[in-house]
């Protein structure tokens, strides 16, 4: 069983607020990812990291930012939340090579 | 053409039957293939992965890969109502990028 944790599980906030979604893994994985998924829709990659101090934007244009100061921690920040950010955010990690992604439980964000 | 294609379903099968889920991909250089199960409102859960042509079995699940035809399939034997979920196919081309299909919704009828 994968040990990857996301907090909060659910979040409802007002427009314009700054928020940080937390993601931590205890498996020592170098590779970490953030995906966005609307209900019934496909996963879209928004950020990924190869390791400490390495972050890249994914395919989906996003107004969020990420940081990777420690191997186990990969937080995602929205500086000014908007209703269009309402979605489920999924964090994932994996080992080296072609290993599978392991997902956290997700954060369901609602911006009012 | 999408990079990873799946029939959205729903695919309805009776309890105890074999469910067959298919996925095609466009990048011939793809090297690794994954099947995830996702219940409504939950995160994807890894079921199987396969790297080589042929079949790979794990319990009631069998993954089949045919690189020449660029398809990968998942068979679920003795389907149970608890197998009702969306099944996501994911493909990796050897880079950071894992491409997901939109998923096939499976309904197992009791």
mmCIF file of N, CA and C in Angstrom, chain B residues 9-103:
data_model
loop_
_atom_site.group_PDB
_atom_site.id
_atom_site.type_symbol
_atom_site.label_atom_id
_atom_site.label_comp_id
_atom_site.label_asym_id
_atom_site.label_seq_id
_atom_site.Cartn_x
_atom_site.Cartn_y
_atom_site.Cartn_z
ATOM 1 N N UNK B 9 -17.992 3.843 -22.170
ATOM 2 C CA UNK B 9 -18.998 2.967 -21.586
ATOM 3 C C UNK B 9 -20.313 3.702 -21.339
ATOM 4 N N UNK B 10 -21.159 3.206 -20.419
ATOM 5 C CA UNK B 10 -20.825 2.130 -19.498
ATOM 6 C C UNK B 10 -20.846 0.747 -20.149
ATOM 7 N N UNK B 11 -19.943 -0.095 -19.639
ATOM 8 C CA UNK B 11 -19.918 -1.486 -20.018
ATOM 9 C C UNK B 11 -20.638 -2.257 -18.928
ATOM 10 N N UNK B 12 -21.733 -2.898 -19.279
ATOM 11 C CA UNK B 12 -22.528 -3.620 -18.296
ATOM 12 C C UNK B 12 -22.338 -5.117 -18.489
ATOM 13 N N UNK B 13 -21.980 -5.799 -17.411
ATOM 14 C CA UNK B 13 -21.819 -7.252 -17.459
ATOM 15 C C UNK B 13 -22.545 -7.858 -16.266
ATOM 16 N N UNK B 14 -23.064 -9.061 -16.402
ATOM 17 C CA UNK B 14 -23.709 -9.704 -15.260
ATOM 18 C C UNK B 14 -22.665 -10.221 -14.269
ATOM 19 N N UNK B 15 -23.065 -10.321 -13.031
ATOM 20 C CA UNK B 15 -22.188 -10.855 -11.997
ATOM 21 C C UNK B 15 -21.703 -12.251 -12.391
ATOM 22 N N UNK B 16 -20.392 -12.475 -12.218
ATOM 23 C CA UNK B 16 -19.811 -13.764 -12.556
ATOM 24 C C UNK B 16 -19.252 -13.855 -13.961
ATOM 25 N N UNK B 17 -19.560 -12.871 -14.792
ATOM 26 C CA UNK B 17 -19.078 -12.877 -16.178
ATOM 27 C C UNK B 17 -17.666 -12.293 -16.258
ATOM 28 N N UNK B 18 -17.106 -12.385 -17.459
ATOM 29 C CA UNK B 18 -15.797 -11.767 -17.714
ATOM 30 C C UNK B 18 -16.021 -10.380 -18.309
ATOM 31 N N UNK B 19 -15.391 -9.388 -17.698
ATOM 32 C CA UNK B 19 -15.437 -8.027 -18.249
ATOM 33 C C UNK B 19 -14.155 -7.779 -19.020
ATOM 34 N N UNK B 20 -14.273 -7.241 -20.215
ATOM 35 C CA UNK B 20 -13.120 -6.983 -21.073
ATOM 36 C C UNK B 20 -13.048 -5.487 -21.378
ATOM 37 N N UNK B 21 -11.965 -4.872 -20.951
ATOM 38 C CA UNK B 21 -11.777 -3.426 -21.112
ATOM 39 C C UNK B 21 -10.587 -3.202 -22.044
ATOM 40 N N UNK B 22 -10.761 -2.305 -22.990
ATOM 41 C CA UNK B 22 -9.731 -2.106 -24.010
ATOM 42 C C UNK B 22 -9.201 -0.678 -24.019
ATOM 43 N N UNK B 23 -7.975 -0.571 -24.499
ATOM 44 C CA UNK B 23 -7.297 0.722 -24.535
ATOM 45 C C UNK B 23 -6.338 0.716 -25.729
ATOM 46 N N UNK B 24 -6.361 1.766 -26.517
ATOM 47 C CA UNK B 24 -5.394 1.902 -27.605
ATOM 48 C C UNK B 24 -4.565 3.156 -27.370
ATOM 49 N N UNK B 25 -3.336 3.140 -27.877
ATOM 50 C CA UNK B 25 -2.447 4.268 -27.678
ATOM 51 C C UNK B 25 -1.754 4.615 -28.980
ATOM 52 N N UNK B 26 -1.324 5.849 -29.104
ATOM 53 C CA UNK B 26 -0.806 6.316 -30.389
ATOM 54 C C UNK B 26 0.723 6.319 -30.474
ATOM 55 N N UNK B 27 1.408 6.409 -29.345
ATOM 56 C CA UNK B 27 2.866 6.510 -29.363
ATOM 57 C C UNK B 27 3.502 5.124 -29.392
ATOM 58 N N UNK B 28 4.106 4.777 -30.532
ATOM 59 C CA UNK B 28 4.724 3.451 -30.677
ATOM 60 C C UNK B 28 5.902 3.254 -29.740
ATOM 61 N N UNK B 29 6.452 4.341 -29.245
ATOM 62 C CA UNK B 29 7.579 4.243 -28.323
ATOM 63 C C UNK B 29 7.182 3.991 -26.879
ATOM 64 N N UNK B 30 5.899 3.872 -26.614
ATOM 65 C CA UNK B 30 5.433 3.654 -25.244
ATOM 66 C C UNK B 30 6.003 2.357 -24.697
ATOM 67 N N UNK B 31 6.388 2.409 -23.423
ATOM 68 C CA UNK B 31 7.135 1.285 -22.852
ATOM 69 C C UNK B 31 6.422 0.596 -21.700
ATOM 70 N N UNK B 32 5.575 1.325 -20.997
ATOM 71 C CA UNK B 32 4.944 0.721 -19.832
ATOM 72 C C UNK B 32 3.476 1.127 -19.786
ATOM 73 N N UNK B 33 2.676 0.208 -19.253
ATOM 74 C CA UNK B 33 1.228 0.339 -19.366
ATOM 75 C C UNK B 33 0.596 -0.045 -18.032
ATOM 76 N N UNK B 34 -0.383 0.731 -17.651
ATOM 77 C CA UNK B 34 -0.949 0.580 -16.315
ATOM 78 C C UNK B 34 -2.468 0.599 -16.380
ATOM 79 N N UNK B 35 -3.079 -0.161 -15.482
ATOM 80 C CA UNK B 35 -4.527 -0.093 -15.301
ATOM 81 C C UNK B 35 -4.814 0.350 -13.875
ATOM 82 N N UNK B 36 -5.694 1.357 -13.761
ATOM 83 C CA UNK B 36 -6.120 1.863 -12.469
ATOM 84 C C UNK B 36 -7.635 1.718 -12.364
ATOM 85 N N UNK B 37 -8.093 1.506 -11.163
ATOM 86 C CA UNK B 37 -9.523 1.509 -10.861
ATOM 87 C C UNK B 37 -9.820 2.764 -10.063
ATOM 88 N N UNK B 38 -10.907 3.438 -10.417
ATOM 89 C CA UNK B 38 -11.288 4.649 -9.700
ATOM 90 C C UNK B 38 -12.779 4.595 -9.365
ATOM 91 N N UNK B 39 -13.064 4.550 -8.082
ATOM 92 C CA UNK B 39 -14.447 4.651 -7.634
ATOM 93 C C UNK B 39 -14.832 6.125 -7.630
ATOM 94 N N UNK B 40 -16.119 6.366 -7.764
ATOM 95 C CA UNK B 40 -16.627 7.730 -7.839
ATOM 96 C C UNK B 40 -16.191 8.551 -6.626
ATOM 97 N N UNK B 41 -15.566 9.673 -6.863
ATOM 98 C CA UNK B 41 -15.140 10.560 -5.788
ATOM 99 C C UNK B 41 -13.843 10.160 -5.110
ATOM 100 N N UNK B 42 -13.249 9.067 -5.563
ATOM 101 C CA UNK B 42 -12.005 8.586 -4.956
ATOM 102 C C UNK B 42 -10.842 8.786 -5.909
ATOM 103 N N UNK B 43 -9.649 8.481 -5.434
ATOM 104 C CA UNK B 43 -8.459 8.606 -6.276
ATOM 105 C C UNK B 43 -8.185 7.286 -6.997
ATOM 106 N N UNK B 44 -7.427 7.321 -8.086
ATOM 107 C CA UNK B 44 -7.115 6.083 -8.814
ATOM 108 C C UNK B 44 -6.278 5.124 -7.972
ATOM 109 N N UNK B 45 -6.584 3.852 -8.129
ATOM 110 C CA UNK B 45 -5.894 2.788 -7.391
ATOM 111 C C UNK B 45 -5.274 1.837 -8.416
ATOM 112 N N UNK B 46 -3.989 1.583 -8.288
ATOM 113 C CA UNK B 46 -3.301 0.713 -9.255
ATOM 114 C C UNK B 46 -3.807 -0.725 -9.158
ATOM 115 N N UNK B 47 -4.168 -1.288 -10.324
ATOM 116 C CA UNK B 47 -4.569 -2.695 -10.367
ATOM 117 C C UNK B 47 -3.434 -3.545 -10.923
ATOM 118 N N UNK B 48 -2.926 -3.137 -12.092
ATOM 119 C CA UNK B 48 -1.901 -3.938 -12.751
ATOM 120 C C UNK B 48 -1.014 -3.057 -13.607
ATOM 121 N N UNK B 49 0.190 -3.553 -13.874
ATOM 122 C CA UNK B 49 1.033 -2.917 -14.864
ATOM 123 C C UNK B 49 1.662 -4.014 -15.727
ATOM 124 N N UNK B 50 2.004 -3.660 -16.948
ATOM 125 C CA UNK B 50 2.570 -4.639 -17.876
ATOM 126 C C UNK B 50 3.561 -3.924 -18.771
ATOM 127 N N UNK B 51 4.686 -4.582 -19.026
ATOM 128 C CA UNK B 51 5.741 -3.966 -19.813
ATOM 129 C C UNK B 51 6.022 -4.734 -21.104
ATOM 130 N N UNK B 52 5.721 -6.045 -21.106
ATOM 131 C CA UNK B 52 6.087 -6.886 -22.248
ATOM 132 C C UNK B 52 4.850 -7.396 -22.954
ATOM 133 N N UNK B 53 4.997 -7.684 -24.227
ATOM 134 C CA UNK B 53 3.909 -8.286 -24.989
ATOM 135 C C UNK B 53 3.443 -9.581 -24.337
ATOM 136 N N UNK B 54 2.126 -9.816 -24.425
ATOM 137 C CA UNK B 54 1.587 -11.044 -23.882
ATOM 138 C C UNK B 54 0.623 -10.771 -22.743
ATOM 139 N N UNK B 55 0.430 -11.778 -21.936
ATOM 140 C CA UNK B 55 -0.518 -11.712 -20.827
ATOM 141 C C UNK B 55 0.205 -11.683 -19.494
ATOM 142 N N UNK B 56 -0.426 -10.994 -18.555
ATOM 143 C CA UNK B 56 0.062 -10.986 -17.177
ATOM 144 C C UNK B 56 -1.147 -11.150 -16.277
ATOM 145 N N UNK B 57 -1.092 -12.153 -15.421
ATOM 146 C CA UNK B 57 -2.249 -12.469 -14.592
ATOM 147 C C UNK B 57 -1.973 -12.156 -13.126
ATOM 148 N N UNK B 58 -2.999 -11.634 -12.455
ATOM 149 C CA UNK B 58 -2.912 -11.395 -11.012
ATOM 150 C C UNK B 58 -4.292 -11.590 -10.430
ATOM 151 N N UNK B 59 -4.506 -12.772 -9.844
ATOM 152 C CA UNK B 59 -5.819 -13.077 -9.289
ATOM 153 C C UNK B 59 -6.883 -13.116 -10.373
ATOM 154 N N UNK B 60 -7.932 -12.332 -10.202
ATOM 155 C CA UNK B 60 -9.009 -12.313 -11.193
ATOM 156 C C UNK B 60 -8.705 -11.416 -12.386
ATOM 157 N N UNK B 61 -7.588 -10.706 -12.340
ATOM 158 C CA UNK B 61 -7.256 -9.736 -13.376
ATOM 159 C C UNK B 61 -6.174 -10.277 -14.319
ATOM 160 N N UNK B 62 -6.358 -10.007 -15.602
ATOM 161 C CA UNK B 62 -5.339 -10.316 -16.606
ATOM 162 C C UNK B 62 -5.153 -9.104 -17.494
ATOM 163 N N UNK B 63 -3.928 -8.653 -17.609
ATOM 164 C CA UNK B 63 -3.604 -7.579 -18.542
ATOM 165 C C UNK B 63 -2.996 -8.209 -19.784
ATOM 166 N N UNK B 64 -3.374 -7.683 -20.934
ATOM 167 C CA UNK B 64 -2.863 -8.187 -22.205
ATOM 168 C C UNK B 64 -2.278 -7.015 -22.986
ATOM 169 N N UNK B 65 -1.082 -7.207 -23.519
ATOM 170 C CA UNK B 65 -0.417 -6.138 -24.260
ATOM 171 C C UNK B 65 -0.025 -6.625 -25.640
ATOM 172 N N UNK B 66 -0.342 -5.827 -26.651
ATOM 173 C CA UNK B 66 0.051 -6.109 -28.024
ATOM 174 C C UNK B 66 0.645 -4.820 -28.586
ATOM 175 N N UNK B 67 1.965 -4.720 -28.551
ATOM 176 C CA UNK B 67 2.628 -3.485 -28.977
ATOM 177 C C UNK B 67 2.505 -3.268 -30.479
ATOM 178 N N UNK B 68 2.475 -4.349 -31.260
ATOM 179 C CA UNK B 68 2.368 -4.206 -32.713
ATOM 180 C C UNK B 68 1.053 -3.547 -33.089
ATOM 181 N N UNK B 69 -0.012 -3.901 -32.383
ATOM 182 C CA UNK B 69 -1.330 -3.332 -32.653
ATOM 183 C C UNK B 69 -1.630 -2.141 -31.765
ATOM 184 N N UNK B 70 -0.737 -1.845 -30.852
ATOM 185 C CA UNK B 70 -0.861 -0.677 -29.966
ATOM 186 C C UNK B 70 -2.140 -0.719 -29.141
ATOM 187 N N UNK B 71 -2.364 -1.852 -28.513
ATOM 188 C CA UNK B 71 -3.497 -1.903 -27.594
ATOM 189 C C UNK B 71 -3.122 -2.703 -26.362
ATOM 190 N N UNK B 72 -3.791 -2.354 -25.304
ATOM 191 C CA UNK B 72 -3.645 -3.054 -24.035
ATOM 192 C C UNK B 72 -5.050 -3.269 -23.479
ATOM 193 N N UNK B 73 -5.288 -4.435 -22.915
ATOM 194 C CA UNK B 73 -6.614 -4.737 -22.408
ATOM 195 C C UNK B 73 -6.535 -5.274 -20.993
ATOM 196 N N UNK B 74 -7.659 -5.212 -20.329
ATOM 197 C CA UNK B 74 -7.791 -5.735 -18.965
ATOM 198 C C UNK B 74 -9.003 -6.647 -18.930
ATOM 199 N N UNK B 75 -8.781 -7.895 -18.494
ATOM 200 C CA UNK B 75 -9.875 -8.823 -18.314
ATOM 201 C C UNK B 75 -10.114 -9.015 -16.823
ATOM 202 N N UNK B 76 -11.375 -8.961 -16.435
ATOM 203 C CA UNK B 76 -11.753 -9.217 -15.053
ATOM 204 C C UNK B 76 -12.643 -10.444 -15.056
ATOM 205 N N UNK B 77 -12.132 -11.515 -14.461
ATOM 206 C CA UNK B 77 -12.912 -12.769 -14.399
ATOM 207 C C UNK B 77 -13.797 -12.750 -13.170
ATOM 208 N N UNK B 78 -14.909 -13.503 -13.262
ATOM 209 C CA UNK B 78 -15.831 -13.611 -12.132
ATOM 210 C C UNK B 78 -16.169 -12.219 -11.579
ATOM 211 N N UNK B 79 -16.646 -11.354 -12.446
ATOM 212 C CA UNK B 79 -16.927 -9.962 -12.065
ATOM 213 C C UNK B 79 -17.900 -9.901 -10.898
ATOM 214 N N UNK B 80 -17.615 -8.974 -9.978
ATOM 215 C CA UNK B 80 -18.440 -8.764 -8.796
ATOM 216 C C UNK B 80 -19.012 -7.351 -8.817
ATOM 217 N N UNK B 81 -20.150 -7.137 -8.165
ATOM 218 C CA UNK B 81 -20.695 -5.772 -8.096
ATOM 219 C C UNK B 81 -19.685 -4.760 -7.548
ATOM 220 N N UNK B 82 -18.781 -5.217 -6.673
ATOM 221 C CA UNK B 82 -17.759 -4.320 -6.121
ATOM 222 C C UNK B 82 -16.715 -3.900 -7.159
ATOM 223 N N UNK B 83 -16.715 -4.573 -8.315
ATOM 224 C CA UNK B 83 -15.807 -4.174 -9.400
ATOM 225 C C UNK B 83 -16.360 -2.989 -10.183
ATOM 226 N N UNK B 84 -17.598 -2.608 -9.920
ATOM 227 C CA UNK B 84 -18.213 -1.475 -10.623
ATOM 228 C C UNK B 84 -17.447 -0.207 -10.291
ATOM 229 N N UNK B 85 -16.851 0.387 -11.311
ATOM 230 C CA UNK B 85 -15.987 1.551 -11.133
ATOM 231 C C UNK B 85 -15.582 2.037 -12.528
ATOM 232 N N UNK B 86 -14.799 3.086 -12.559
ATOM 233 C CA UNK B 86 -14.191 3.525 -13.810
ATOM 234 C C UNK B 86 -12.770 2.997 -13.870
ATOM 235 N N UNK B 87 -12.401 2.412 -14.990
ATOM 236 C CA UNK B 87 -11.076 1.828 -15.164
ATOM 237 C C UNK B 87 -10.268 2.711 -16.118
ATOM 238 N N UNK B 88 -9.139 3.183 -15.614
ATOM 239 C CA UNK B 88 -8.279 4.090 -16.353
ATOM 240 C C UNK B 88 -7.074 3.346 -16.896
ATOM 241 N N UNK B 89 -6.798 3.569 -18.163
ATOM 242 C CA UNK B 89 -5.597 3.044 -18.792
ATOM 243 C C UNK B 89 -4.562 4.175 -18.805
ATOM 244 N N UNK B 90 -3.323 3.871 -18.460
ATOM 245 C CA UNK B 90 -2.258 4.877 -18.484
ATOM 246 C C UNK B 90 -1.046 4.318 -19.213
ATOM 247 N N UNK B 91 -0.393 5.175 -19.947
ATOM 248 C CA UNK B 91 0.738 4.762 -20.786
ATOM 249 C C UNK B 91 1.916 5.677 -20.513
ATOM 250 N N UNK B 92 3.099 5.081 -20.426
ATOM 251 C CA UNK B 92 4.316 5.876 -20.221
ATOM 252 C C UNK B 92 5.292 5.621 -21.357
ATOM 253 N N UNK B 93 5.825 6.694 -21.918
ATOM 254 C CA UNK B 93 6.742 6.564 -23.040
ATOM 255 C C UNK B 93 8.194 6.607 -22.640
ATOM 256 N N UNK B 94 8.461 6.397 -21.353
ATOM 257 C CA UNK B 94 9.847 6.401 -20.911
ATOM 258 C C UNK B 94 10.326 7.758 -20.435
ATOM 259 N N UNK B 95 9.399 8.694 -20.362
ATOM 260 C CA UNK B 95 9.767 10.019 -19.852
ATOM 261 C C UNK B 95 8.992 10.268 -18.563
ATOM 262 N N UNK B 96 8.889 11.528 -18.161
ATOM 263 C CA UNK B 96 8.104 11.841 -16.987
ATOM 264 C C UNK B 96 6.617 11.630 -17.221
ATOM 265 N N UNK B 97 6.239 11.584 -18.512
ATOM 266 C CA UNK B 97 4.831 11.745 -18.873
ATOM 267 C C UNK B 97 4.062 10.436 -18.785
ATOM 268 N N UNK B 98 3.041 10.434 -17.948
ATOM 269 C CA UNK B 98 2.100 9.329 -17.901
ATOM 270 C C UNK B 98 0.798 9.847 -18.491
ATOM 271 N N UNK B 99 0.381 9.276 -19.608
ATOM 272 C CA UNK B 99 -0.834 9.735 -20.277
ATOM 273 C C UNK B 99 -1.981 8.823 -19.884
ATOM 274 N N UNK B 100 -3.064 9.444 -19.411
ATOM 275 C CA UNK B 100 -4.236 8.690 -18.981
ATOM 276 C C UNK B 100 -5.333 8.784 -20.023
ATOM 277 N N UNK B 101 -6.060 7.680 -20.201
ATOM 278 C CA UNK B 101 -7.284 7.722 -20.980
ATOM 279 C C UNK B 101 -8.403 8.319 -20.134
ATOM 280 N N UNK B 102 -9.542 8.527 -20.763
ATOM 281 C CA UNK B 102 -10.672 9.109 -20.042
ATOM 282 C C UNK B 102 -11.399 8.078 -19.186
ATOM 283 N N UNK B 103 -11.062 6.788 -19.367
ATOM 284 C CA UNK B 103 -11.646 5.753 -18.527
ATOM 285 C C UNK B 103 -12.877 5.100 -19.126
#
